[in-house]
Each structure stands twice: as structure tokens, then as C-alpha cells.
Tab-separated table of C-alpha atoms in Angstrom:
chain	number	residue	atom	x	y	z
A	1	MET	CA	-76.354	44.270	29.444
A	2	GLU	CA	-77.956	46.756	27.017
A	3	ALA	CA	-75.030	47.510	25.061
A	4	PRO	CA	-75.053	51.329	24.302
A	5	LYS	CA	-75.623	50.923	19.925
A	6	GLU	CA	-73.274	54.872	19.726
A	7	TYR	CA	-70.974	56.387	21.822
A	8	THR	CA	-69.857	59.858	22.080
A	9	HIS	CA	-66.961	61.698	22.647
A	10	GLN	CA	-66.489	65.621	23.514
A	11	TYR	CA	-62.655	67.268	22.555
A	12	PHE	CA	-61.277	70.969	22.742
A	13	LEU	CA	-59.383	71.875	19.939
A	14	THR	CA	-55.927	72.960	21.939
A	15	ALA	CA	-53.420	75.743	20.075
A	16	ALA	CA	-50.414	73.211	21.162
A	17	GLU	CA	-52.622	70.454	19.180
A	18	CYS	CA	-53.234	72.346	16.208
A	19	ASN	CA	-50.941	72.056	12.839
A	20	ALA	CA	-50.009	74.572	10.320
A	21	GLU	CA	-53.119	76.009	8.907
A	22	LYS	CA	-55.076	77.267	13.256
A	23	GLU	CA	-56.456	73.424	12.194
A	24	MET	CA	-57.396	69.619	13.524
A	25	SER	CA	-54.433	67.516	11.039
A	26	VAL	CA	-55.613	64.398	9.197
A	27	SER	CA	-53.197	62.618	11.734
A	28	LEU	CA	-54.826	63.616	14.994
A	29	LEU	CA	-58.060	63.143	13.370
A	30	ALA	CA	-57.149	59.769	12.603
A	31	GLN	CA	-55.778	58.979	16.542
A	32	ARG	CA	-58.707	60.944	17.905
A	33	VAL	CA	-60.783	57.640	15.549
A	34	ILE	CA	-58.578	54.966	17.041
A	35	GLU	CA	-59.302	56.022	20.518
A	36	VAL	CA	-62.821	56.583	20.648
A	37	ALA	CA	-63.291	52.871	18.177
A	38	THR	CA	-61.388	51.325	21.384
A	39	GLU	CA	-63.631	53.338	24.580
A	40	HIS	CA	-66.571	52.453	22.464
A	41	ALA	CA	-65.414	48.892	22.402
A	42	ASN	CA	-64.348	48.802	25.528
A	43	ILE	CA	-67.572	49.543	26.609
A	44	LEU	CA	-69.431	46.747	24.057
A	45	GLY	CA	-66.697	44.064	25.695
A	46	VAL	CA	-64.983	44.206	23.425
A	47	GLY	CA	-62.238	46.707	23.833
A	48	TYR	CA	-58.493	46.080	23.681
A	49	ALA	CA	-57.726	43.937	27.395
A	50	ASP	CA	-61.008	41.610	27.009
A	51	MET	CA	-59.454	40.807	24.088
A	52	ALA	CA	-55.871	40.404	24.762
A	53	LYS	CA	-57.366	37.559	26.819
A	54	ASP	CA	-57.398	34.837	23.557
A	55	ASN	CA	-54.309	36.484	22.493
A	56	HIS	CA	-56.660	38.644	19.941
A	57	GLY	CA	-56.844	42.617	18.715
A	58	TRP	CA	-58.547	44.969	16.721
A	59	VAL	CA	-56.228	45.990	14.021
A	60	LEU	CA	-57.658	49.204	11.873
A	61	SER	CA	-57.970	47.713	8.193
A	62	ARG	CA	-59.587	50.616	6.117
A	63	LEU	CA	-59.867	54.254	7.212
A	64	THR	CA	-62.138	57.123	5.473
A	65	ILE	CA	-62.482	60.532	6.263
A	66	GLU	CA	-65.149	63.258	4.444
A	67	MET	CA	-64.701	66.780	5.995
A	68	LYS	CA	-67.133	70.097	4.840
A	69	ARG	CA	-64.479	71.265	7.192
A	70	PHE	CA	-61.782	70.264	10.304
A	71	PRO	CA	-62.442	70.997	13.830
A	72	SER	CA	-60.125	75.029	14.031
A	73	LEU	CA	-58.115	77.052	17.159
A	74	ASN	CA	-59.973	76.437	20.498
A	75	GLU	CA	-62.988	75.071	19.188
A	76	GLU	CA	-65.095	72.133	20.412
A	77	TYR	CA	-65.536	69.233	18.710
A	78	SER	CA	-67.105	65.748	18.890
A	79	LEU	CA	-67.311	62.285	17.787
A	80	THR	CA	-69.859	59.831	17.786
A	81	THR	CA	-69.466	56.417	16.774
A	82	TRP	CA	-71.635	53.608	15.943
A	83	ILE	CA	-70.882	49.900	14.024
A	84	GLU	CA	-73.087	49.278	10.947
A	85	GLY	CA	-72.073	45.641	10.754
A	86	PHE	CA	-69.731	43.117	10.680
A	87	ASN	CA	-69.082	40.058	8.349
A	88	ARG	CA	-66.762	36.869	9.913
A	89	LEU	CA	-63.644	39.280	8.297
A	90	TYR	CA	-64.374	42.697	9.624
A	91	SER	CA	-66.462	44.877	11.601
A	92	GLU	CA	-67.672	48.279	9.804
A	93	ARG	CA	-67.641	51.611	12.367
A	94	ASN	CA	-68.879	55.034	11.501
A	95	MET	CA	-68.713	57.947	12.820
A	96	GLU	CA	-70.158	61.692	12.663
A	97	VAL	CA	-68.054	64.264	13.390
A	98	LYS	CA	-70.059	67.776	14.411
A	99	GLY	CA	-68.317	71.668	15.552
A	100	ASN	CA	-68.911	73.571	18.263
A	101	ASN	CA	-72.652	74.716	17.753
A	102	GLY	CA	-73.302	71.286	16.331
A	103	GLU	CA	-73.408	71.229	13.392
A	104	THR	CA	-71.865	68.118	10.973
A	105	ILE	CA	-68.551	68.518	9.502
A	106	GLY	CA	-67.990	65.840	8.916
A	107	TYR	CA	-68.303	61.566	8.329
A	108	ILE	CA	-65.853	58.248	9.270
A	109	ARG	CA	-65.829	55.230	7.548
A	110	SER	CA	-64.037	52.272	8.909
A	111	ILE	CA	-62.676	48.799	9.130
A	112	TRP	CA	-61.487	46.667	11.355
A	113	VAL	CA	-60.306	43.587	11.485
A	114	ALA	CA	-59.262	41.323	14.747
A	115	ILE	CA	-56.183	38.742	14.233
A	116	ASP	CA	-54.082	36.823	17.049
A	117	PHE	CA	-51.481	38.474	17.164
A	118	GLU	CA	-49.519	34.764	18.120
A	119	THR	CA	-50.659	32.916	14.702
A	120	ARG	CA	-51.066	37.187	13.136
A	121	LYS	CA	-54.325	35.070	11.125
A	122	PRO	CA	-57.881	37.236	11.044
A	123	VAL	CA	-60.088	36.078	13.462
A	124	ASP	CA	-63.194	34.704	12.367
A	125	LEU	CA	-66.046	37.210	14.318
A	126	SER	CA	-69.086	35.317	13.764
A	127	THR	CA	-67.846	33.445	17.045
A	128	ILE	CA	-69.094	36.804	18.486
A	129	SER	CA	-72.759	35.847	18.040
A	130	TRP	CA	-74.117	38.983	20.117
A	131	LEU	CA	-71.971	41.506	18.141
A	132	ALA	CA	-74.979	41.557	15.981
A	133	GLU	CA	-77.243	43.527	19.024
A	134	THR	CA	-74.941	46.443	18.924
A	135	ILE	CA	-75.669	46.889	15.437
A	136	SER	CA	-77.067	50.681	14.501
A	137	ASP	CA	-79.401	51.251	11.736
A	138	ARG	CA	-78.472	54.976	11.729
A	139	PRO	CA	-77.242	56.289	8.494
A	140	CYS	CA	-73.322	57.227	6.923
A	141	PRO	CA	-73.490	59.176	3.729
A	142	ILE	CA	-70.950	58.722	3.124
A	143	GLU	CA	-69.678	56.906	0.248
A	144	LYS	CA	-68.505	53.444	1.498
A	145	GLN	CA	-64.977	53.449	0.361
A	146	GLY	CA	-63.149	51.392	-3.520
A	147	ARG	CA	-61.007	49.953	-4.627
A	148	MET	CA	-58.252	50.922	-4.057
A	149	ARG	CA	-55.459	50.166	-7.409
A	150	PRO	CA	-51.863	50.141	-7.514
A	151	VAL	CA	-49.917	53.233	-8.579
A	152	ASN	CA	-48.558	52.039	-11.593
A	153	GLU	CA	-47.471	54.702	-13.708
A	154	PRO	CA	-46.401	57.238	-11.085
A	155	ASP	CA	-45.250	61.327	-11.405
A	156	ARG	CA	-42.997	61.094	-8.776
A	157	ILE	CA	-41.545	58.609	-6.805
A	158	THR	CA	-40.093	59.232	-3.327
A	159	SER	CA	-37.608	57.285	-1.414
A	160	HIS	CA	-38.361	57.286	2.827
A	161	SER	CA	-37.158	55.497	6.077
A	162	PHE	CA	-39.927	55.194	9.037
A	163	GLN	CA	-37.353	55.808	11.918
A	164	TYR	CA	-37.525	54.820	15.802
A	165	SER	CA	-40.601	57.508	17.090
A	166	ASP	CA	-42.964	56.632	13.881
A	167	ILE	CA	-42.490	52.620	16.344
A	168	ASP	CA	-46.028	51.831	17.845
A	169	PHE	CA	-45.732	49.287	20.874
A	170	ASN	CA	-46.170	46.419	18.554
A	171	ARG	CA	-42.953	47.212	17.323
A	172	HIS	CA	-45.199	48.524	13.929
A	173	VAL	CA	-44.926	51.481	12.526
A	174	ASN	CA	-48.248	53.501	14.148
A	175	SER	CA	-50.958	53.561	11.929
A	176	VAL	CA	-50.430	57.488	11.811
A	177	LYS	CA	-47.158	57.921	11.397
A	178	TYR	CA	-48.517	56.761	7.879
A	179	ILE	CA	-50.573	59.300	7.557
A	180	ASP	CA	-48.430	62.106	8.468
A	181	THR	CA	-45.202	60.412	6.141
A	182	ILE	CA	-47.937	60.586	3.225
A	183	LEU	CA	-49.764	64.584	4.132
A	184	ASN	CA	-45.526	65.503	3.814
A	185	LEU	CA	-45.526	64.739	0.511
A	186	TRP	CA	-46.735	67.903	-0.336
A	187	GLU	CA	-45.215	71.449	0.992
A	188	LEU	CA	-47.140	73.795	3.277
A	189	ASP	CA	-47.134	76.733	1.266
A	190	PHE	CA	-50.102	73.817	-1.064
A	191	TYR	CA	-51.899	73.630	2.238
A	192	ASP	CA	-52.073	77.358	2.171
A	193	THR	CA	-54.114	77.280	-0.818
A	194	HIS	CA	-55.601	73.199	-0.646
A	195	THR	CA	-57.728	71.611	1.729
A	196	ILE	CA	-58.677	68.188	1.841
A	197	SER	CA	-62.134	66.812	1.549
A	198	ARG	CA	-61.704	63.355	1.197
A	199	PHE	CA	-58.634	61.332	3.008
A	200	GLU	CA	-58.778	57.206	2.001
A	201	ILE	CA	-56.363	54.516	3.614
A	202	MET	CA	-55.748	51.193	3.395
A	203	TYR	CA	-53.099	49.191	5.393
A	204	GLN	CA	-52.034	46.081	3.745
A	205	LYS	CA	-48.151	45.460	5.975
A	206	GLU	CA	-46.568	46.799	8.080
A	207	ALA	CA	-43.782	48.729	7.768
A	208	HIS	CA	-40.905	48.334	10.281
A	209	SER	CA	-37.927	51.083	11.812
A	210	GLY	CA	-35.070	51.786	9.457
A	211	GLU	CA	-36.480	50.105	6.547
A	212	PRO	CA	-36.459	51.722	2.938
A	213	VAL	CA	-39.914	52.033	0.927
A	214	ALA	CA	-40.479	53.998	-1.505
A	215	LEU	CA	-43.495	56.230	-1.884
A	216	LEU	CA	-45.586	56.308	-5.131
A	217	ILE	CA	-47.842	59.238	-6.205
A	218	LYS	CA	-49.798	59.727	-9.523
A	219	GLN	CA	-52.069	62.589	-9.793
A	220	ASP	CA	-55.215	63.502	-11.728
A	221	GLY	CA	-56.344	66.639	-11.163
A	222	ASN	CA	-57.697	67.104	-7.640
A	223	LEU	CA	-57.354	63.428	-6.720
A	224	SER	CA	-54.190	61.928	-5.881
A	225	ASP	CA	-52.846	58.695	-5.844
A	226	ILE	CA	-50.206	57.375	-3.220
A	227	GLU	CA	-48.740	53.626	-2.583
A	228	ILE	CA	-45.544	53.092	0.507
A	229	CYS	CA	-44.960	49.464	-0.628
A	230	ASP	CA	-40.688	48.065	-0.006
A	231	ASP	CA	-39.199	45.158	-2.420
A	232	ASN	CA	-41.909	42.700	-1.043
A	233	GLY	CA	-44.709	44.661	-2.137
A	234	THR	CA	-47.847	47.106	-0.973
A	235	ILE	CA	-47.901	48.470	2.552
A	236	THR	CA	-50.759	51.208	2.071
A	237	ARG	CA	-52.603	53.187	-0.097
A	238	ALA	CA	-54.239	56.311	-0.236
A	239	LYS	CA	-56.346	59.181	-1.824
A	240	ILE	CA	-56.389	62.481	-1.447
A	241	THR	CA	-59.069	64.596	-2.795
A	242	PHE	CA	-57.458	68.231	-2.743
A	243	ASN	CA	-59.697	71.387	-3.401
A	244	ASP	CA	-58.685	74.393	-3.893
A	245	LYS	CA	-59.390	76.648	-0.376
A	246	LYS	CA	-61.026	79.940	-2.381
A	247	CYS	CA	-63.584	77.067	-3.775
A	248	ARG	CA	-64.800	76.187	-1.047
B	1	MET	CA	-58.706	85.284	44.727
B	2	GLU	CA	-56.343	83.049	46.451
B	3	ALA	CA	-53.570	81.255	43.955
B	4	PRO	CA	-53.688	77.223	43.437
B	5	LYS	CA	-49.601	77.383	43.946
B	6	GLU	CA	-49.836	73.625	42.283
B	7	TYR	CA	-51.768	72.011	40.084
B	8	THR	CA	-51.907	68.175	38.974
B	9	HIS	CA	-53.566	66.759	35.792
B	10	GLN	CA	-53.821	62.156	36.373
B	11	TYR	CA	-53.486	60.711	32.988
B	12	PHE	CA	-53.667	57.383	31.824
B	13	LEU	CA	-51.298	55.694	29.375
B	14	THR	CA	-52.819	54.211	26.970
B	15	ALA	CA	-51.262	51.460	23.879
B	16	ALA	CA	-52.311	53.363	21.292
B	17	GLU	CA	-49.599	56.399	23.324
B	18	CYS	CA	-46.491	53.989	23.810
B	19	ASN	CA	-43.375	53.854	21.778
B	20	ALA	CA	-41.419	50.486	20.672
B	21	GLU	CA	-40.323	49.930	24.237
B	22	LYS	CA	-44.143	49.789	25.517
B	23	GLU	CA	-43.591	52.727	27.439
B	24	MET	CA	-44.529	56.725	27.463
B	25	SER	CA	-41.901	58.378	25.061
B	26	VAL	CA	-40.150	61.524	26.115
B	27	SER	CA	-41.897	63.617	23.555
B	28	LEU	CA	-45.353	62.465	24.595
B	29	LEU	CA	-44.132	63.366	28.142
B	30	ALA	CA	-43.276	67.167	27.044
B	31	GLN	CA	-46.604	67.729	25.266
B	32	ARG	CA	-48.223	66.459	29.366
B	33	VAL	CA	-45.826	69.619	29.863
B	34	ILE	CA	-46.612	71.754	28.324
B	35	GLU	CA	-50.586	70.596	28.797
B	36	VAL	CA	-50.268	70.588	32.181
B	37	ALA	CA	-48.404	74.072	31.923
B	38	THR	CA	-51.281	75.603	29.834
B	39	GLU	CA	-53.989	74.649	32.205
B	40	HIS	CA	-51.952	75.830	35.477
B	41	ALA	CA	-51.591	79.118	33.418
B	42	ASN	CA	-54.647	79.402	32.333
B	43	ILE	CA	-56.131	78.774	36.179
B	44	LEU	CA	-53.789	81.553	37.544
B	45	GLY	CA	-54.781	83.815	35.000
B	46	VAL	CA	-51.638	83.771	32.957
B	47	GLY	CA	-52.683	81.397	30.230
B	48	TYR	CA	-53.466	81.812	26.201
B	49	ALA	CA	-56.267	84.138	26.360
B	50	ASP	CA	-54.887	86.097	28.835
B	51	MET	CA	-51.870	86.829	26.790
B	52	ALA	CA	-53.296	86.804	23.828
B	53	LYS	CA	-55.271	90.079	24.771
B	54	ASP	CA	-52.087	92.042	24.954
B	55	ASN	CA	-50.520	90.000	21.453
B	56	HIS	CA	-48.193	88.460	24.698
B	57	GLY	CA	-48.054	84.673	24.768
B	58	TRP	CA	-45.154	82.079	26.957
B	59	VAL	CA	-42.739	80.246	24.390
B	60	LEU	CA	-40.665	77.178	26.572
B	61	SER	CA	-37.128	78.174	26.264
B	62	ARG	CA	-35.428	74.963	28.595
B	63	LEU	CA	-36.743	71.194	28.976
B	64	THR	CA	-34.746	69.361	31.859
B	65	ILE	CA	-36.703	66.033	32.005
B	66	GLU	CA	-35.271	63.468	35.233
B	67	MET	CA	-36.544	59.796	34.967
B	68	LYS	CA	-36.079	57.195	36.940
B	69	ARG	CA	-38.553	55.326	35.041
B	70	PHE	CA	-41.621	56.286	32.808
B	71	PRO	CA	-45.284	55.627	32.730
B	72	SER	CA	-45.509	51.852	31.123
B	73	LEU	CA	-48.677	50.554	28.835
B	74	ASN	CA	-52.108	50.727	30.853
B	75	GLU	CA	-50.481	52.774	34.168
B	76	GLU	CA	-51.779	55.340	35.598
B	77	TYR	CA	-50.198	58.701	36.528
B	78	SER	CA	-49.924	61.933	37.695
B	79	LEU	CA	-47.964	65.050	36.706
B	80	THR	CA	-48.559	68.254	39.555
B	81	THR	CA	-46.767	71.234	38.760
B	82	TRP	CA	-45.688	74.230	40.950
B	83	ILE	CA	-43.491	77.478	40.193
B	84	GLU	CA	-40.058	78.142	41.248
B	85	GLY	CA	-39.632	81.731	41.061
B	86	PHE	CA	-39.358	84.148	37.843
B	87	ASN	CA	-37.417	86.946	37.326
B	88	ARG	CA	-38.026	90.193	34.774
B	89	LEU	CA	-36.673	87.279	31.522
B	90	TYR	CA	-38.094	83.877	32.891
B	91	SER	CA	-40.412	81.830	34.549
B	92	GLU	CA	-38.739	78.456	36.353
B	93	ARG	CA	-41.651	75.709	36.538
B	94	ASN	CA	-41.191	72.343	38.223
B	95	MET	CA	-43.090	69.503	38.083
B	96	GLU	CA	-43.401	66.121	40.210
B	97	VAL	CA	-44.533	62.643	37.783
B	98	LYS	CA	-46.177	59.669	40.030
B	99	GLY	CA	-46.685	56.431	38.672
B	100	ASN	CA	-49.256	54.245	39.917
B	101	ASN	CA	-49.456	53.338	43.876
B	102	GLY	CA	-48.495	57.275	44.088
B	103	GLU	CA	-44.953	56.667	43.719
B	104	THR	CA	-42.348	59.230	42.402
B	105	ILE	CA	-40.756	58.392	39.594
B	106	GLY	CA	-39.530	61.363	37.931
B	107	TYR	CA	-38.661	65.737	38.028
B	108	ILE	CA	-38.734	68.130	35.762
B	109	ARG	CA	-37.333	71.526	35.423
B	110	SER	CA	-38.711	73.682	32.812
B	111	ILE	CA	-37.731	77.629	31.600
B	112	TRP	CA	-40.905	79.786	30.249
B	113	VAL	CA	-40.411	83.204	28.371
B	114	ALA	CA	-42.878	85.226	27.698
B	115	ILE	CA	-42.660	87.477	23.948
B	116	ASP	CA	-44.591	89.683	22.210
B	117	PHE	CA	-45.621	87.833	19.410
B	118	GLU	CA	-45.295	91.117	16.848
B	119	THR	CA	-41.834	92.637	18.151
B	120	ARG	CA	-40.835	88.980	18.707
B	121	LYS	CA	-39.118	90.092	21.752
B	122	PRO	CA	-39.389	88.697	26.015
B	123	VAL	CA	-41.871	90.763	28.078
B	124	ASP	CA	-40.366	91.895	31.149
B	125	LEU	CA	-41.934	89.269	33.598
B	126	SER	CA	-41.860	91.922	36.356
B	127	THR	CA	-45.032	93.718	35.556
B	128	ILE	CA	-46.760	91.777	36.308
B	129	SER	CA	-46.326	91.754	40.005
B	130	TRP	CA	-48.751	89.539	41.219
B	131	LEU	CA	-47.177	86.695	39.941
B	132	ALA	CA	-45.080	86.711	43.603
B	133	GLU	CA	-47.620	85.233	45.010
B	134	THR	CA	-48.115	81.972	42.844
B	135	ILE	CA	-44.161	80.864	43.712
B	136	SER	CA	-43.942	77.891	45.852
B	137	ASP	CA	-41.373	76.607	48.313
B	138	ARG	CA	-41.821	73.342	46.901
B	139	PRO	CA	-38.256	71.626	46.427
B	140	CYS	CA	-37.103	70.223	43.253
B	141	PRO	CA	-34.743	67.554	44.078
B	142	ILE	CA	-32.920	67.984	40.410
B	143	GLU	CA	-29.794	69.366	38.805
B	144	LYS	CA	-30.583	72.521	37.620
B	145	GLN	CA	-30.058	73.051	33.882
B	146	GLY	CA	-26.230	73.803	32.955
B	147	ARG	CA	-24.717	75.450	30.247
B	148	MET	CA	-25.225	73.769	27.391
B	149	ARG	CA	-21.655	74.238	25.412
B	150	PRO	CA	-21.704	73.911	21.109
B	151	VAL	CA	-21.039	71.122	19.523
B	152	ASN	CA	-17.255	71.718	18.324
B	153	GLU	CA	-16.048	68.298	17.542
B	154	PRO	CA	-18.502	66.153	16.579
B	155	ASP	CA	-18.770	62.427	16.471
B	156	ARG	CA	-21.325	62.269	13.665
B	157	ILE	CA	-22.876	65.071	11.564
B	158	THR	CA	-26.852	64.164	9.594
B	159	SER	CA	-28.406	66.184	7.622
B	160	HIS	CA	-31.929	66.583	8.195
B	161	SER	CA	-35.136	68.428	6.855
B	162	PHE	CA	-38.627	69.485	8.808
B	163	GLN	CA	-41.691	68.957	6.549
B	164	TYR	CA	-45.771	69.698	6.729
B	165	SER	CA	-45.987	67.841	10.062
B	166	ASP	CA	-43.694	69.000	12.197
B	167	ILE	CA	-44.801	72.689	11.310
B	168	ASP	CA	-47.388	74.010	14.635
B	169	PHE	CA	-50.299	76.786	14.609
B	170	ASN	CA	-47.064	79.541	14.772
B	171	ARG	CA	-45.687	78.035	11.488
B	172	HIS	CA	-42.312	76.961	13.086
B	173	VAL	CA	-41.237	73.359	13.904
B	174	ASN	CA	-43.195	72.239	17.127
B	175	SER	CA	-41.106	72.106	20.194
B	176	VAL	CA	-41.846	68.031	20.655
B	177	LYS	CA	-40.839	67.128	16.679
B	178	TYR	CA	-37.607	68.352	17.449
B	179	ILE	CA	-37.588	65.441	20.180
B	180	ASP	CA	-38.867	63.308	18.330
B	181	THR	CA	-36.116	64.070	15.494
B	182	ILE	CA	-32.910	63.909	18.237
B	183	LEU	CA	-34.348	60.592	19.344
B	184	ASN	CA	-34.489	59.447	16.099
B	185	LEU	CA	-30.272	59.687	15.953
B	186	TRP	CA	-30.784	56.397	17.862
B	187	GLU	CA	-32.267	53.211	16.051
B	188	LEU	CA	-34.460	50.928	17.491
B	189	ASP	CA	-32.118	48.316	18.972
B	190	PHE	CA	-29.992	50.563	20.749
B	191	TYR	CA	-33.463	51.920	22.726
B	192	ASP	CA	-33.708	48.012	23.428
B	193	THR	CA	-31.136	47.562	25.652
B	194	HIS	CA	-30.658	51.566	26.874
B	195	THR	CA	-33.372	53.809	28.801
B	196	ILE	CA	-32.746	57.928	28.860
B	197	SER	CA	-32.518	58.695	32.367
B	198	ARG	CA	-32.321	62.731	31.948
B	199	PHE	CA	-32.996	64.716	28.393
B	200	GLU	CA	-32.223	68.445	28.458
B	201	ILE	CA	-32.878	70.056	25.692
B	202	MET	CA	-32.855	74.602	24.600
B	203	TYR	CA	-34.430	76.125	22.743
B	204	GLN	CA	-32.890	79.051	20.853
B	205	LYS	CA	-34.301	79.725	17.145
B	206	GLU	CA	-37.390	78.948	15.955
B	207	ALA	CA	-36.662	76.274	12.623
B	208	HIS	CA	-39.106	76.090	8.943
B	209	SER	CA	-40.570	73.939	7.107
B	210	GLY	CA	-38.187	72.206	4.052
B	211	GLU	CA	-34.966	74.338	5.389
B	212	PRO	CA	-32.016	72.249	5.759
B	213	VAL	CA	-30.410	71.502	9.342
B	214	ALA	CA	-28.121	69.714	10.154
B	215	LEU	CA	-27.901	67.249	13.305
B	216	LEU	CA	-24.393	67.100	15.156
B	217	ILE	CA	-23.848	64.903	17.999
B	218	LYS	CA	-21.142	64.283	20.372
B	219	GLN	CA	-21.129	61.322	22.119
B	220	ASP	CA	-18.940	60.683	25.453
B	221	GLY	CA	-19.440	57.776	27.675
B	222	ASN	CA	-23.227	57.739	28.431
B	223	LEU	CA	-23.608	61.211	27.973
B	224	SER	CA	-24.399	62.641	24.597
B	225	ASP	CA	-24.607	65.981	23.115
B	226	ILE	CA	-26.768	67.588	20.277
B	227	GLU	CA	-26.921	70.385	18.219
B	228	ILE	CA	-29.288	71.663	16.136
B	229	CYS	CA	-28.143	74.252	14.056
B	230	ASP	CA	-28.571	76.222	9.958
B	231	ASP	CA	-26.308	78.658	8.303
B	232	ASN	CA	-27.333	81.206	10.822
B	233	GLY	CA	-26.527	79.228	14.260
B	234	THR	CA	-27.965	76.770	16.275
B	235	ILE	CA	-31.564	76.092	16.264
B	236	THR	CA	-31.741	73.431	19.085
B	237	ARG	CA	-28.768	72.247	21.944
B	238	ALA	CA	-29.693	68.854	24.127
B	239	LYS	CA	-28.022	66.439	26.254
B	240	ILE	CA	-28.935	62.658	26.679
B	241	THR	CA	-27.829	60.758	29.482
B	242	PHE	CA	-28.277	57.298	28.561
B	243	ASN	CA	-28.232	54.070	31.282
B	244	ASP	CA	-27.553	50.663	30.421
B	245	LYS	CA	-30.903	48.575	31.219
B	246	LYS	CA	-29.074	46.221	32.727
B	247	CYS	CA	-27.927	48.831	35.019
B	248	ARG	CA	-31.639	49.866	36.253
């Protein structure tokens, strides 16, 4: 079988899907990234069903989104994905986001780890030898995700408790719900005057329903570092670059 | 033009869409109801774009869901919709939910009001005379939504504040987010032992980001009445029938 190195999914942003700015939210974009990655993996024969046979499955480990602008109300947009590379521990999957008229409006980098659901340990990806054939040399012009340091001297600390509707079929907090929780650290009027130009998140440990977590925020100019943690350590770290709306 | 009195949309429940019970959540089902209603309205020429010309739009006023069971992980399901009737003030739209193998797994009743976005007043539906041609005599075997009384003597009162991610393009709380907020009044382990057989919600007034609201809960056997309100009155009322899982 000739493995298709690229895969594109066309979408349309409906009114019901828009955020208060009449645009696509970062969390809906993250949801689409997971969807498109899953669809391409299915085509390549390393999808949910293929992996589940061995009780393995893909887990999103890091996500970096860099957008010139987000798709807006009633806009057709597309995500094109390809695999940049992989090693024993993880696979790097990139995406290009296009708006209507085919203009490029953003790029995405994501890092996926295959885990054994029984042992919760990573699966050695070098055992899937033919995965090498799926690598594409298409460039992804956004910077790789850097090291995400702990938020040691937060400007703000808030407490939070994830709830029933945040939990997914693995009985952990849904990857997308961490993003909503982080975005909710700012009020609506802040988003009326600021856009997100880069959003990075690293998933370290899973959170559960009803367990209290702390959110630490450190702001430095247009850059905000966020850490979600509990008594046992880091759950998630994120970094957001905000831009003043009039400066776009 | 011959108006198609019925409209069906086929779906597939992906892993990422499942709740902790590996099933479709009530809030995702509500999202699909809004989607399918919108698609049918578009075909009938009374959709978002058609109504927007006069600065009018449909608003979901009441929703009643009665399910024998919810679609489960990797299941194909469909929603078929038809208009039961309308009067000057509102239109009644019903739906049948089918699981794989075409078995009927639930029915839905919904009531929609057309409003003028400028005056915020209802539009007189009798002016859309040809809407009468779209009425179907297909039966909907679930009981109509009854009168939803205020929760006068609550067993529980909790406070809540809707946040940025709850807000939709109208800058009010998204209809679906009220449902999540109501479902979050119970813990994960309650849902491990109980199913929802009937869920009714009435949208009375819009809530905004950051404004504090109270949630009142009155439980009577397997029936729970919920009211979301602020200092100025009722925002939403809901009624849930829970069933013990082993009794199904």
C-alpha cells in the first residue's frame, strides 16, 4: 500500500461553533487537530482500531498553535497534516491551516506518544518500522516548542476543580478542557482587545474529576506562562502569546 | 418547490466525543439537535441566512429529550427531524434518534421562537404563511414538556459563574453550556450508577460571562428539578429523570 503522506480535511465554521469574537476558539481548533490526526492515522493503519488490538493508543503530549488569524463565522477552512518524523518515544505531526481562498492562516506542531493502556508506559515506536515510509519533508515554518519551565513565581494563583462534563472516555480530563480552563483565566473583555498569536501546551499528567488543582499564572509582557498542578506535581504547562488587537 | 417534510443526518460517535460512560452526553445530543434543526431550516428556506436578511433568527426555547439509551462509542446513529406545528409565537420541531441497525433509541421535542435581534421581541410566525406546508403528521410518542414550576424549596443551592469559554457568538451563554452546568451538579460516581431517561430544559433569559448565578436543586425520588437564576429572576429551568442503572 502506498501510504498517503498528507491528509486534508475541509471544514465550515458554523455560528454555533463560534466564540464571543465570532471566530474559532483555540479549543475547537485543538479538537479538530485531534480529529484530523486520528483520521490520518486511521488511513495509515496506525489508528485507534489498529492500536487497540494490542491495547495501545495515541496520547497527545504537546500542541503548538501559531495563527495569523483564526477562521471566522461561516468561513470554509482546512487542516492539512503530515508526519515530520518520529523516534522511539514520540512522533511529530504538523498541520497547515488554510482559510477561504486557500490562504495559509496558521501552522500547528503536535507531539504524540503511543502508550500501553495496561501498563500506562510508552510503546517503542521503532517497532513500527514501516512508519518511516510515512514521513514527509514538507516544511513547517513555525518554531518548535521550547522547554516549558515551571511557573516558580506566579503573579496569580487560582484554584479549580474539574467536573463531570470535563471527563472523557478514559475517565481523565479531556485534553481540550484543559485549554478552556486556561483560556478562562482571562475575562471576555480581555479577548475583545487581544488575540492569541501562539498557544503552546504540554500534557504531563492526567487530572481527574472533583480533585482540586491550582492554576499558576506568570505574565511577562505579551507572554503568559501557565501551570496546572496538584499536590503531586505538574499536570499541564502552557504558554500563550497575546497580541493587542489594533496591532494586527 | 416541494418542501422536504423530513430531514435525516447520519453521525458516528468517535472516542473523543464520548463522556466518562463511553456514551454520547446530553450536551452533545443537544448540540446535534441544534445542528440538525439548522440544516433542515436551511433546506426549507427559513435558515440562518434567510432569517438574517430581516435581522431575525431562531432561538431554542425548550428542549425535551427522552432516551431508551444513548449512542455508544463507535456507534452509527441518526437524527430525523420534522415540524409538528407552529402558531404565531413558536414552532414545534420533533426528532427521532436511531442507533445502529436502525433501532429507535429516543425521541426529542423542541420549541423554537423567532426573534428580531434589534428589538429582542418575538417575530409573528403567521406572517411566514407557507410554513404550513412543511408540517408533518408523523407522530412523536413522548409526552410534551409540562409546566416547569419554580424551585421554591431547594434541597441544595450552589453558586456559579459562567466564564469566557461558555459564551457564544451572541455574547450570551451557549445553550449547550447550561446543560453541562446542570449535569455537573452530580458527581462522576453518580453517573456510574444512574442513567438519564428524560431531560427537559426551558430557556427563559440569557446569562452573561462573569455574572454570578445561583443553582437551585430539588430532588424527589428519581426526579430532579433545577433552576438557574440571578437577582433579576429565572434564567433556565430543567427537569431530569434519573434511572438506576441496574433497573434498565
